[in-house]
Coordinates of C-alpha atoms in Angstrom, one line a residue:
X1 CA -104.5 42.7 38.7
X2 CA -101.7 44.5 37.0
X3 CA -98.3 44.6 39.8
X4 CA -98.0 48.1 39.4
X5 CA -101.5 48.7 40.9
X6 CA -100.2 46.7 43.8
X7 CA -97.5 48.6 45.1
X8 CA -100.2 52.0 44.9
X9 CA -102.6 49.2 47.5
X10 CA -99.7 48.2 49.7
X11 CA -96.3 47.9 51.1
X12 CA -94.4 46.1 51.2
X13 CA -95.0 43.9 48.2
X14 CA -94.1 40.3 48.8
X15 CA -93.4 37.9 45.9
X16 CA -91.7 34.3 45.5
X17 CA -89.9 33.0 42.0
X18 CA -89.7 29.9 40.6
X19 CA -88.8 27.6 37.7
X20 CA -90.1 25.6 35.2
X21 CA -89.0 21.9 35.3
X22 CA -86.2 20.4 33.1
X23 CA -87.8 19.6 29.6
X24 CA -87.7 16.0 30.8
X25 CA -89.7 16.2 33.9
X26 CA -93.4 16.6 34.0
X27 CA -95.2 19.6 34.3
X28 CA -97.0 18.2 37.3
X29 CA -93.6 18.4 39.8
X30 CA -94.1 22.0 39.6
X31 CA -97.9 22.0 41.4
X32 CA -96.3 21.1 45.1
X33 CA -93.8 24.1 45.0
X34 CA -97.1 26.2 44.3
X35 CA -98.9 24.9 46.6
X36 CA -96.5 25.6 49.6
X37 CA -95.7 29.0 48.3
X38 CA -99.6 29.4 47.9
X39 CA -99.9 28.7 51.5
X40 CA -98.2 31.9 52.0
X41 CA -100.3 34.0 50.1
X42 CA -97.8 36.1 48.2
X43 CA -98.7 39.0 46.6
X44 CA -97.6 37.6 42.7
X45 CA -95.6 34.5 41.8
X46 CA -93.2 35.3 39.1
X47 CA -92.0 32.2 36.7
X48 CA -88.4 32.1 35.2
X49 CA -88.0 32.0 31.2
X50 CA -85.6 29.4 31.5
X51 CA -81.7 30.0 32.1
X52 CA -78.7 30.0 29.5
X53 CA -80.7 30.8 26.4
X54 CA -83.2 28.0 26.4
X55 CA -85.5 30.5 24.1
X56 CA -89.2 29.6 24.2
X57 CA -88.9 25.9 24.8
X58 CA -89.9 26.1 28.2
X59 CA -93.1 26.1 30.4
X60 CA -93.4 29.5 31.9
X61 CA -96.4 30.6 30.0
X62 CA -98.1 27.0 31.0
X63 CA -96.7 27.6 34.5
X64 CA -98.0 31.4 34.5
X65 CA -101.4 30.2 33.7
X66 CA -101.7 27.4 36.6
X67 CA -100.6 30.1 38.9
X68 CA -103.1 33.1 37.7
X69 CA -106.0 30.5 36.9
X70 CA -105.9 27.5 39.2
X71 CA -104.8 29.3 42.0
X72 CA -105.9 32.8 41.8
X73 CA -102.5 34.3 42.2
X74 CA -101.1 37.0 40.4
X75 CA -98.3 36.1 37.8
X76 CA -95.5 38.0 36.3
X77 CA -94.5 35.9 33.3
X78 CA -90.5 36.2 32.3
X79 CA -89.9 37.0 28.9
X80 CA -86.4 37.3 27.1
X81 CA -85.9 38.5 23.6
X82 CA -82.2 38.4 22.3
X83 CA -83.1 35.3 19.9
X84 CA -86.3 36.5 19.2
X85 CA -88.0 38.4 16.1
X86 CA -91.2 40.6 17.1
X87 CA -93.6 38.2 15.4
X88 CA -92.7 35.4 18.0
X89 CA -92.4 37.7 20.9
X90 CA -96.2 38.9 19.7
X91 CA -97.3 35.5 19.4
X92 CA -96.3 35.0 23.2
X93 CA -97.7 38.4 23.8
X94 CA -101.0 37.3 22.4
X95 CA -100.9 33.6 24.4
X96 CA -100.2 35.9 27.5
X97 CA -103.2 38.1 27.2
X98 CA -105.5 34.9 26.3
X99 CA -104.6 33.4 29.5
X100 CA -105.2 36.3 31.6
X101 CA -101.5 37.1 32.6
X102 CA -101.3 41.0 33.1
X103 CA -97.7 41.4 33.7
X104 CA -94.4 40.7 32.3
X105 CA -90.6 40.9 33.3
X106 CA -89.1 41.8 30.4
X107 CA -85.7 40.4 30.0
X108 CA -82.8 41.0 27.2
X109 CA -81.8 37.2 28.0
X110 CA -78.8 35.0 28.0
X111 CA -76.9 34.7 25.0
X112 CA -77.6 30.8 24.1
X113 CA -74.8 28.6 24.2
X114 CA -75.2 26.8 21.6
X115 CA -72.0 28.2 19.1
X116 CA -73.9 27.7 16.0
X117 CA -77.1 29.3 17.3
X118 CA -78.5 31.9 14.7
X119 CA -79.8 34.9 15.8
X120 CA -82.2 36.7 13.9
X121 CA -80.5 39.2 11.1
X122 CA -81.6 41.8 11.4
X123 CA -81.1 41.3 15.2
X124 CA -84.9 42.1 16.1
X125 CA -84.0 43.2 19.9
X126 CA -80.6 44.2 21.4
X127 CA -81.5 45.2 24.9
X128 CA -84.4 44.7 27.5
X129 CA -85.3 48.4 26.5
X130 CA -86.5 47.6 22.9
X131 CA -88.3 44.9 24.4
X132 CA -90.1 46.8 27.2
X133 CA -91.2 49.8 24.4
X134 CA -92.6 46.6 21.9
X135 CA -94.7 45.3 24.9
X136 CA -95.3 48.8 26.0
X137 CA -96.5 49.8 22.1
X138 CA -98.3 46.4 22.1
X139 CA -100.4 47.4 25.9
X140 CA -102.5 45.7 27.9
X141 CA -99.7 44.7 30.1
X142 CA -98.2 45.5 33.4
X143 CA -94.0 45.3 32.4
X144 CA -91.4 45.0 35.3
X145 CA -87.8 45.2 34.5
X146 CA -84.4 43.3 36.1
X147 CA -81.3 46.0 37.8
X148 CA -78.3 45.4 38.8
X149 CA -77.4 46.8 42.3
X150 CA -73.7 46.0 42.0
X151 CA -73.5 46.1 38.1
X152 CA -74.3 44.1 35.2
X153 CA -71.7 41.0 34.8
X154 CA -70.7 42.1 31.1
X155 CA -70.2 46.1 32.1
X156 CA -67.8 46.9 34.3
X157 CA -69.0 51.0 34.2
X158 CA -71.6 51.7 37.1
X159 CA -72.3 54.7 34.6
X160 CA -73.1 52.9 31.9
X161 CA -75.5 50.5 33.7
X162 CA -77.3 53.5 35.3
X163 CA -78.1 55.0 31.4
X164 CA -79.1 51.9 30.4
X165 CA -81.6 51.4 33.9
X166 CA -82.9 54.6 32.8
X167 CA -83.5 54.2 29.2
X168 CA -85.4 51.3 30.2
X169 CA -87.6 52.6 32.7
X170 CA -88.2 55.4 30.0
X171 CA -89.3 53.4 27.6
X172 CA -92.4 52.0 30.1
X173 CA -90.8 50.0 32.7
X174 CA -93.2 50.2 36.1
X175 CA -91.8 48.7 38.4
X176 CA -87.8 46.8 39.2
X177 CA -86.4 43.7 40.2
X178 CA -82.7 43.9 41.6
X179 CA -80.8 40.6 40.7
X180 CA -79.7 39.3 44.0
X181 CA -77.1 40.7 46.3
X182 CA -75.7 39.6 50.0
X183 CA -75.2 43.7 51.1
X184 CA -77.9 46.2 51.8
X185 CA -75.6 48.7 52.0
X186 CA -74.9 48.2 48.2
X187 CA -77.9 48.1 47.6
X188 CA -78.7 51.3 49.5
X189 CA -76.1 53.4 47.4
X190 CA -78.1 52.0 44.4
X191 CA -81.0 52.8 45.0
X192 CA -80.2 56.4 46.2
X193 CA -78.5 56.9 43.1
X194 CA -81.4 56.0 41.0
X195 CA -83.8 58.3 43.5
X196 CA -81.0 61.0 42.6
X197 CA -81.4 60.6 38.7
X198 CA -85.2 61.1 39.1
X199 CA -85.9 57.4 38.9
X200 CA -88.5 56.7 41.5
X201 CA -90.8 54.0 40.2
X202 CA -91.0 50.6 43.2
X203 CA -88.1 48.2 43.3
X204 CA -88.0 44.9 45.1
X205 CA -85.0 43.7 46.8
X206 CA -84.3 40.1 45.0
X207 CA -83.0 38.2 47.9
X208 CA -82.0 33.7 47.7
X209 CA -81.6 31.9 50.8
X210 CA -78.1 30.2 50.2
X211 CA -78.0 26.7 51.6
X212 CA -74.9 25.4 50.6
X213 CA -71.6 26.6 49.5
X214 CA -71.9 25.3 46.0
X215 CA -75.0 27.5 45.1
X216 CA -72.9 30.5 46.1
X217 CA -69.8 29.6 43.9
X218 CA -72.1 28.7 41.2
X219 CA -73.9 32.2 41.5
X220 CA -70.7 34.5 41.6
X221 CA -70.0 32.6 38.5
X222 CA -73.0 33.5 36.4
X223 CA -73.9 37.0 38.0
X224 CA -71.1 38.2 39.6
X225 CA -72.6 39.4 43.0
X226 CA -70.5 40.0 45.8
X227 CA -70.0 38.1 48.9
X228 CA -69.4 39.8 52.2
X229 CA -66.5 38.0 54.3
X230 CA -69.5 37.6 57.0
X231 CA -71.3 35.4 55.0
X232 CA -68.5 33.8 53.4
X233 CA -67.3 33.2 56.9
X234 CA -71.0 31.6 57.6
X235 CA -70.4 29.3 54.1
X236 CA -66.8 28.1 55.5
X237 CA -67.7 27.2 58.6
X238 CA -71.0 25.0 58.3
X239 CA -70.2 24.1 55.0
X240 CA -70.0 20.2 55.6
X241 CA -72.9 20.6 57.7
X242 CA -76.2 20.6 55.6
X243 CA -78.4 21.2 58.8
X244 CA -76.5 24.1 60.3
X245 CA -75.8 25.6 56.9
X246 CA -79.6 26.0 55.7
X247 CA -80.5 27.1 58.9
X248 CA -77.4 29.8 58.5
X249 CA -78.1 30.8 55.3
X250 CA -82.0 31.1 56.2
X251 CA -80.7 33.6 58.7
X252 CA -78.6 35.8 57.2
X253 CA -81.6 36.1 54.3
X254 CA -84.0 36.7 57.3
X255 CA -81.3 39.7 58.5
X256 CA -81.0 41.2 55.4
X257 CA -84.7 41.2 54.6
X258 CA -86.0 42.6 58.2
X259 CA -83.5 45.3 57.8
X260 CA -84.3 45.6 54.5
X261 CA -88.2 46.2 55.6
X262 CA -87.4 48.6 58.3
X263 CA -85.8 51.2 56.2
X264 CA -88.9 51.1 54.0
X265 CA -88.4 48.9 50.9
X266 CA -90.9 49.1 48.4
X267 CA -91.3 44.9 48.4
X268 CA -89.2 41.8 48.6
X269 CA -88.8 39.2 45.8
X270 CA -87.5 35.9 47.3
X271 CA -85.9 34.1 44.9
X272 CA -87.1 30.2 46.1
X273 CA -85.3 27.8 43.9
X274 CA -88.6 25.7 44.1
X275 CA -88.0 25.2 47.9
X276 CA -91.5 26.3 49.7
X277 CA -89.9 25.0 52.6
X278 CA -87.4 27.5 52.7
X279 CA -89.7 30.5 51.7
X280 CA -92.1 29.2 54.8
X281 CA -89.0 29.8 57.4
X282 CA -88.4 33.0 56.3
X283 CA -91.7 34.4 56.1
X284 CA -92.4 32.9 60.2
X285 CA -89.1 34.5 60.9
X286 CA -90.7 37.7 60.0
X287 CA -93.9 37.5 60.4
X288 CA -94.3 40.0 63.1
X289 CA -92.3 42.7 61.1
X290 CA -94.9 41.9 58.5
X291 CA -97.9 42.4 60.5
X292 CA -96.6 45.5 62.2
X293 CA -95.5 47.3 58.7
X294 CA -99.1 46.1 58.1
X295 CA -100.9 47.9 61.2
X296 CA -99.0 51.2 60.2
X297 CA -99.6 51.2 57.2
X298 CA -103.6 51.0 57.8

């Protein structure tokens, strides 16, 4: 089933991430995080492209496949493009379509680190927004796209991130991602701005159960999101206790995501790290939101 099509049959949509293993690992470490997330029956499992520039040498397509045709859960393949010409974005688009995967985030990417990297000249893609019209051109697929709530880490202008959102939902986005973010009420302000520029297609609120105080450092690092000084209160004060600290950070997540629900999100996309554990104590925690938004809803 194409993802679009599920936010017209319910709300709210709830969806897990996760990664493929390190290039050294086997692909078979992967099929216990699925099968505790599985447990939950989430509406789609989505499956990372692989982080700082790792191009196509990665699993997700392989991954994508277990999920969609081993399990019978919806996937939403990752897909970046910044070191990419079209015929080896097509080539993935055509390995996608003969696996049965309907949907795609499609992503600009990170810029690889490796100095001596060549991109493609001409540069084939430049944002997520020529990628979304080539898949969009190509058809057959369902294409989500990533925003930024609290900006983009390399633009500093609100503005400009909002004409770029919209030039990518233009081009055939259906439905949003946020990148994660520790405060609704940023999130709120974003997503009434978008409503106010005539963008109204279903977002997710990307949410991560921190669990230690490294993870958060290391993710202000690489996106930029902003911590409240309630939660980093919560890191501080638990953070040499690994016990108290999960079950902390499992709770703030649980707050933001019931309050998150009751003002009538369009879906939740919890971003796991591979942890099903993790995902299985948040979705008890609100399991009786769930089945009431359910009831309601019917």
């Amino acid at each position: 089933m194409k993802i679009k099509n599920l936010f017209n049959q319910k709300k709210p949509v709830i969806s897990f991430e996760i990664f493929p293993p390190k290039k050294s690992s086997s692909i078979d470490t992967i099929y216990k995080t699925i099968d505790g997330l599985g447990e939950l029956k989430p509406d789609y499992i989505s499956v990372t492209y692989g982080a700082g520039g790792s191009g196509h040498e990665n699993k997700t397509l392989e991954i994508a496949s277990i999920v969609k045709n081993k399990y019978n859960i919806e996937a939403l393949a990752h897909l970046t493009c910044i070191s990419s010409t079209k015929d080896e974005i097509d080539h993935v688009l055509r390995e996608l379509r003969e696996n049965n995967i309907e949907n795609i985030l499609a992503l600009r990417g990170d810029i690889p680190n490796d100095p001596d990297f060549k991109f493609p000249d001409p540069l084939h893609y430049r944002y997520g927004s020529d990628l979304v019209k080539h898949i969009r051109d190509y058809g057959k697929f369902s294409i989500g796209g990533a925003c930024y709530p609290e900006g983009h880490i390399e633009n500093n202008n609100m503005d400009k991130d909002m004409e770029n959102l919209i030039r990518k939902v233009n081009c055939g986005t259906d439905f949003l991602i946020t990148q994660l973010f520790f405060e609704n009420n940023n999130f709120y302000k974003f997503h009434e701005d978008l409503l106010n520029k005539g963008i109204n297609i279903p977002i997710q609120a990307g949410i991560m159960p921190v669990t230690n105080k490294k993870q958060v450092e290391r993710i202000v690092s690489l996106c930029g999101s902003y911590i409240p000084p309630k939660f980093m209160k919560i890191m501080n004060k638990y953070e040499h206790n690994k016990e108290a600290l999960m079950e902390a950070g499992i709770c703030y997540a649980t707050e933001q995501i019931i309050d998150l629900l009751s003002s009538g999100i369009d879906g939740i996309h919890i971003y796991t790290m591979n942890k099903p554990e993790i995902a299985h104590r948040i979705i008890k925690n609100i399991g009786y939101v769930l089945k009431a938004l359910n009831e309601k809803a019917v």
